[in-house]
Short mmCIF file of C-alpha atoms in Angstrom, two decimals:
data_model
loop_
_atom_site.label_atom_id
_atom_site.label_comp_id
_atom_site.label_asym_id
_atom_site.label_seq_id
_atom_site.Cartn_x
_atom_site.Cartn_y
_atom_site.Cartn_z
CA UNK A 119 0.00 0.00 0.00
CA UNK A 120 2.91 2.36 1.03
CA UNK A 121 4.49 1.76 -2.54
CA UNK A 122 1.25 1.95 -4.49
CA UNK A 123 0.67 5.26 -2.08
CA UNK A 124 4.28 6.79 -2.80
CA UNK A 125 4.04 5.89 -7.27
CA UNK A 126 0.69 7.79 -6.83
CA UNK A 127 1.94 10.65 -5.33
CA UNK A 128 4.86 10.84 -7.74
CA UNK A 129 2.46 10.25 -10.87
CA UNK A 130 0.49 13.37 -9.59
CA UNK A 131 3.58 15.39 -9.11
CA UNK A 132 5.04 14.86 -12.13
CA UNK A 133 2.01 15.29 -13.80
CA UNK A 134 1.29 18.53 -12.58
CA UNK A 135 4.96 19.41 -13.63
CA UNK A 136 4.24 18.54 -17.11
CA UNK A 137 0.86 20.45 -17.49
CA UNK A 138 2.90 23.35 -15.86
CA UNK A 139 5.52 22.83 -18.19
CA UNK A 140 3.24 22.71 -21.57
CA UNK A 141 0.84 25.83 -20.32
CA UNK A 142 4.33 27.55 -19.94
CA UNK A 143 5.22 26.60 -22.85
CA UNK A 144 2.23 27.48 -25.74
CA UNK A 145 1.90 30.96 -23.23
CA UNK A 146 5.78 31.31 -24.67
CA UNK A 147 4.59 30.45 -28.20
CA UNK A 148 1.69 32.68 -28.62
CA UNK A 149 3.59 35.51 -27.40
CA UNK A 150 6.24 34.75 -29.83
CA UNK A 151 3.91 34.22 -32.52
CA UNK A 152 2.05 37.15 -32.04
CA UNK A 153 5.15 39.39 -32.15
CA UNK A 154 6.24 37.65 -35.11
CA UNK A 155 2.50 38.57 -36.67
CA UNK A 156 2.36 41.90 -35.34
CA UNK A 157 5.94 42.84 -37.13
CA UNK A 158 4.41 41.19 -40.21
CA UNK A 159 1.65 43.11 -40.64
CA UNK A 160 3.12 46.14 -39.48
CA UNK A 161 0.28 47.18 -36.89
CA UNK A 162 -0.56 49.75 -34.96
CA UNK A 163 -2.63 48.25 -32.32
CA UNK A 164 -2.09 44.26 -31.27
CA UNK A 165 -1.83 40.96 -31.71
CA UNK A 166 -3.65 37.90 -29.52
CA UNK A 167 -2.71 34.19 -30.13
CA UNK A 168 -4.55 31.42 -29.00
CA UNK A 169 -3.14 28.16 -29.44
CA UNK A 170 -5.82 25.42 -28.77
CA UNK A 171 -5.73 21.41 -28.44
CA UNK A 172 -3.78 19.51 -25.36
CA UNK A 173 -1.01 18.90 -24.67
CA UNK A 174 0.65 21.68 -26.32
CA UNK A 175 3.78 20.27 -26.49
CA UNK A 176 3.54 17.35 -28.73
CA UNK A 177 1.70 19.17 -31.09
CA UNK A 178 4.83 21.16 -30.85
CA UNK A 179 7.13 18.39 -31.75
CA UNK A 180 4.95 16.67 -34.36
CA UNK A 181 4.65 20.45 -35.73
CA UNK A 182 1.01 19.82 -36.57
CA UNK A 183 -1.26 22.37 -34.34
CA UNK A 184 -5.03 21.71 -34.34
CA UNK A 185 -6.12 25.39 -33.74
CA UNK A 186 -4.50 29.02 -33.59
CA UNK A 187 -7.25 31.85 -32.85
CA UNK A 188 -5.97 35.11 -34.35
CA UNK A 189 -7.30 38.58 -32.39
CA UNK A 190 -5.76 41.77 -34.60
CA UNK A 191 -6.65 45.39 -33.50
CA UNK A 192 -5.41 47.91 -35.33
CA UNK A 193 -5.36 46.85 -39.11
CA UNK A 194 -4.19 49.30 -41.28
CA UNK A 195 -5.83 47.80 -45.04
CA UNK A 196 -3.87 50.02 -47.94
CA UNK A 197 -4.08 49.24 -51.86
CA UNK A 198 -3.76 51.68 -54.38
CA UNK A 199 -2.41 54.36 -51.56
CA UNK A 200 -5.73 54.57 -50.01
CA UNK A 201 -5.71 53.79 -46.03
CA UNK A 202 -8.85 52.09 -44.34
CA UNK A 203 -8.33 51.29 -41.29
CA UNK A 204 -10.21 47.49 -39.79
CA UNK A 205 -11.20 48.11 -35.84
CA UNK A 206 -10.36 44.36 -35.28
CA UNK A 207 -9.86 40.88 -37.64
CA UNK A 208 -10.20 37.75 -35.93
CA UNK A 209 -9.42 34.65 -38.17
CA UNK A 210 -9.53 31.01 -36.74
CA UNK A 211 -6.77 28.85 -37.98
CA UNK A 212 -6.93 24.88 -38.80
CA UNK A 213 -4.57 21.71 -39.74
CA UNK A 214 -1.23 24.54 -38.86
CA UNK A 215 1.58 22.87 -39.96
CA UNK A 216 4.82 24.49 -38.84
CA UNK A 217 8.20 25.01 -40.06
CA UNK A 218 11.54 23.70 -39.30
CA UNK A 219 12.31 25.83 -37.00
CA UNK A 220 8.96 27.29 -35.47
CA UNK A 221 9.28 30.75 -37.19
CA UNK A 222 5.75 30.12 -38.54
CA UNK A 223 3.63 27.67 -40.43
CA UNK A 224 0.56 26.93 -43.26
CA UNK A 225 -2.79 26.21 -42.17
CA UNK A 226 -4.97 24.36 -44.26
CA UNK A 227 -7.83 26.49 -44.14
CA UNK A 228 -8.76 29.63 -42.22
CA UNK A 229 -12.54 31.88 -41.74
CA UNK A 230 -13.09 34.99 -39.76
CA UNK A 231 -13.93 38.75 -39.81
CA UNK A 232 -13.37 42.04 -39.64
CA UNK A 233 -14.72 45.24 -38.39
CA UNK A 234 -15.19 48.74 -40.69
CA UNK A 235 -16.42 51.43 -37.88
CA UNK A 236 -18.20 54.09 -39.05
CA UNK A 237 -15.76 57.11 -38.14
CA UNK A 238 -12.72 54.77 -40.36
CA UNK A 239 -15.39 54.39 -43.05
CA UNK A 240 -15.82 58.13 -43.12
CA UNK A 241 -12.13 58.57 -43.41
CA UNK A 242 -11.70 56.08 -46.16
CA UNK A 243 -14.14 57.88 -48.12
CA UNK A 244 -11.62 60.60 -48.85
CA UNK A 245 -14.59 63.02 -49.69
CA UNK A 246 -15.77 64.39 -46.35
CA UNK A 247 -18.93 62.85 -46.38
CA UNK A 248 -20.08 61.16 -42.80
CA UNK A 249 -21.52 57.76 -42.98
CA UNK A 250 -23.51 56.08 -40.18
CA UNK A 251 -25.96 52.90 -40.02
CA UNK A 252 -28.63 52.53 -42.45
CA UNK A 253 -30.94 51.17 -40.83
CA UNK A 254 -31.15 47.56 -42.54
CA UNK A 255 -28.33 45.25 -42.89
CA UNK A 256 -25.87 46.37 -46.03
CA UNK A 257 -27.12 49.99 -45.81
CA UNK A 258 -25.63 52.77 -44.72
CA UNK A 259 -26.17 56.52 -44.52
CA UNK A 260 -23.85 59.10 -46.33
CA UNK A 261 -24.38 62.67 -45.26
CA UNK A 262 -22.50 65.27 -47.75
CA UNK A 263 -22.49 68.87 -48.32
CA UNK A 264 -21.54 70.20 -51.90
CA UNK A 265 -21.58 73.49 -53.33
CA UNK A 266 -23.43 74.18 -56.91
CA UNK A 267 -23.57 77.73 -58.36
CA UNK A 268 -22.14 79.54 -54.86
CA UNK A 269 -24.93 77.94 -52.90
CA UNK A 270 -24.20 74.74 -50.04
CA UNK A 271 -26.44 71.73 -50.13
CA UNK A 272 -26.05 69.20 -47.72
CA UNK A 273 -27.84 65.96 -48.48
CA UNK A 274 -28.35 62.64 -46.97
CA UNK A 275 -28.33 59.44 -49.08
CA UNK A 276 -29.45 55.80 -48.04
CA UNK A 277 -26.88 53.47 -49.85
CA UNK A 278 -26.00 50.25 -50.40
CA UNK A 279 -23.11 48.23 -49.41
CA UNK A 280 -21.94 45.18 -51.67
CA UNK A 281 -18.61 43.38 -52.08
CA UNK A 282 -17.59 43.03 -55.61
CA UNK A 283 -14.63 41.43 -58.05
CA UNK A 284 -11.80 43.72 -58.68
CA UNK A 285 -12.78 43.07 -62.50
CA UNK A 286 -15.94 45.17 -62.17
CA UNK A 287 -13.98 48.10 -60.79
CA UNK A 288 -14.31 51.77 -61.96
CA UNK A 289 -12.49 54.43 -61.19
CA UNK A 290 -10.60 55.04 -57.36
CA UNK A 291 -8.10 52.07 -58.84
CA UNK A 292 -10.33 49.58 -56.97
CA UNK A 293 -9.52 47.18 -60.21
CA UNK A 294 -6.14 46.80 -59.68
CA UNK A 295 -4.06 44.15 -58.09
CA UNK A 296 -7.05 41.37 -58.38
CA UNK A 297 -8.90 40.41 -55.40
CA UNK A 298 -12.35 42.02 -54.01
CA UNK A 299 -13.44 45.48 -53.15
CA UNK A 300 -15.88 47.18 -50.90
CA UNK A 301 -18.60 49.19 -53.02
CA UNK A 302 -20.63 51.89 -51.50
CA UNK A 303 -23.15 53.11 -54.29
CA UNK A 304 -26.37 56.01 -53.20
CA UNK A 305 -30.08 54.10 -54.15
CA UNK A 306 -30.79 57.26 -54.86
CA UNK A 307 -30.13 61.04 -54.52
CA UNK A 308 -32.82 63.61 -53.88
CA UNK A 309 -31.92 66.44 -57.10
CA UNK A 310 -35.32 68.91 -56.34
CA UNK A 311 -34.58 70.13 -59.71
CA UNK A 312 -31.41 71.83 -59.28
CA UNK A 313 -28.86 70.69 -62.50
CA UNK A 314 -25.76 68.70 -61.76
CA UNK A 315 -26.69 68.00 -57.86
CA UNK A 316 -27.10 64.65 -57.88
CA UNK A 317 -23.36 63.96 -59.57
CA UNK A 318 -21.91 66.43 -57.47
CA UNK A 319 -23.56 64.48 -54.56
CA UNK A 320 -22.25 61.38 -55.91
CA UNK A 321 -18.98 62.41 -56.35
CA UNK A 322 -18.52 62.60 -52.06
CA UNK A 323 -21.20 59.35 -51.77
CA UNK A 324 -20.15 56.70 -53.83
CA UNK A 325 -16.90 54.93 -53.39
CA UNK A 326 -14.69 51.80 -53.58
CA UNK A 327 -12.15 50.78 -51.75
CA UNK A 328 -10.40 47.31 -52.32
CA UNK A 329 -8.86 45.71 -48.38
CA UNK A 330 -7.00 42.87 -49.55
CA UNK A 331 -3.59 44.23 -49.31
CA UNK A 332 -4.22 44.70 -45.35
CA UNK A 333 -5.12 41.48 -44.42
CA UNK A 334 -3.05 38.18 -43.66
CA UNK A 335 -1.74 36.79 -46.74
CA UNK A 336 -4.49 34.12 -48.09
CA UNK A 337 -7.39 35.55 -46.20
CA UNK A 338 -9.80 36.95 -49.14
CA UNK A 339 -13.22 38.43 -48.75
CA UNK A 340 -16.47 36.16 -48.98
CA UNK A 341 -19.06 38.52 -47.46
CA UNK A 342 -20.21 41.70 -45.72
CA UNK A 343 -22.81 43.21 -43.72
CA UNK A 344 -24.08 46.16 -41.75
CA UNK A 345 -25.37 46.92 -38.19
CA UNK A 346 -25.22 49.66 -35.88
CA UNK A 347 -21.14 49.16 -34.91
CA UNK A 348 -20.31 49.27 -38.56
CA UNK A 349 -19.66 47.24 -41.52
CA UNK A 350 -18.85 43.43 -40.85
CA UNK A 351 -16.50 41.41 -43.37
CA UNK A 352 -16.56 37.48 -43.70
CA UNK A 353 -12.72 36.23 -44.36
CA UNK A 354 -11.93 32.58 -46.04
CA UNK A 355 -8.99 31.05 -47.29
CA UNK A 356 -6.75 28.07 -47.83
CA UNK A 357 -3.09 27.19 -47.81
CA UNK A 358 -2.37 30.18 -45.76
CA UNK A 359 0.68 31.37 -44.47
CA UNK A 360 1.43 32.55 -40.47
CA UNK A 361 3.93 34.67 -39.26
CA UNK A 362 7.30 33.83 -40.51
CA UNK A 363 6.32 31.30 -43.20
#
């Protein structure tokens, strides 16, 4: 009893040494990793790595991880010289396989999103028009002022908010480079009568802006819609690379 006693006790201690030792262990990874993602992407707020599946550390040594959650804040989309900023991504990352020596990895297949606030929608515009919720998912409201004949008329547009192929891009450069692009086109704008306001409206309402130079290589766009914190983006994608791959 004494010995059965004494190789419990040691199985216990040593197996509390070894969860120790793993939790220790993926905490050191995801820091790493995160730094490693963060430098990547070149952001100005942070990066949160969650490494899932137990025990950590033969995952580590087979170099196969299950699951790495991906938390970015901060995410600073540009193509064609035109800034937009994403509040926060999160992307969910399966079947990682990692490099010889643990720089980074591919994952076989990765989904998440991304949030467009309202005030970095505004600035992407680049016109000075204000946009807020529309009131119905993939509307929004764009509130601009222009000036016809020495005379300022501010108007307020309902529009609509698609995501569309590069290919069918005009004008703003959202065709270049491939990929998909964020469309915000006015249903309609109210003229009254007055000649030329509703393409001088248009003009500050309706833009493009493509996001797929901002986000982690292999992510691509798949959806979007609206509520009242802004404009949500779906993200898909296989064979991707992380960090230092």
């Amino acid at each position: 009893m004494r010995f059965l006693r004494f190789v419990v006790i040691i199985t216990v201690v040593l197996g509390g040494l070894f969860v120790a030792a793993d939790r220790f262990a993926v905490s050191y990874a995801e820091d790493q990793l995160a730094d490693r993602i963060r430098a990547r992407q070149g952001l100005a707020g942070s990066a949160e790595v969650d490494i899932h599946g137990f025990p950590f550390l033969t995952q580590a040594l087979s170099h196969d991880l299950e699951r790495v959650d991906l938390k970015l804040k901060g995410v600073d989309a540009v193509a064609d010289g035109r800034k937009t900023r994403l509040t926060q991504l999160d992307a969910t990352f399966r079947g990682v396989k990692l490099n010889g020596d643990y720089s980074g990895g591919t994952a076989q297949r990765a989904e998440g999103s991304a949030l467009i606030t309202y005030p970095d929608l505004t600035e992407a515009s680049q016109s000075g028009a204000k946009l807020t919720y529309g009131g119905a998912p993939d509307k929004v409201k764009v509130t601009a002022s222009v000036n016809i004949l020495g005379q300022t008329f501010t108007r307020s547009v309902v529009s609509t908010v698609t995501l569309v192929d590069a290919k069918e891009g005009q004008g703003g450069g959202a065709g270049k480079g491939g990929g998909k692009f964020v469309r915000v086109r006015a249903d309609a704008v109210p003229g009254e009568g007055i000649p030329g306001i509703e393409g001088a409206v248009r003009k500050k309402t309706d833009f493009d802006r493509r996001l797929d130079d901002g986000l982690p290589v292999g992510l691509q766009l798949t959806g979007l819609t609206s509520d009242e914190s802004g404009i949500h983006l779906k993200l898909s994608g296989t064979d991707l690379a992380l960090a230092g791959s």
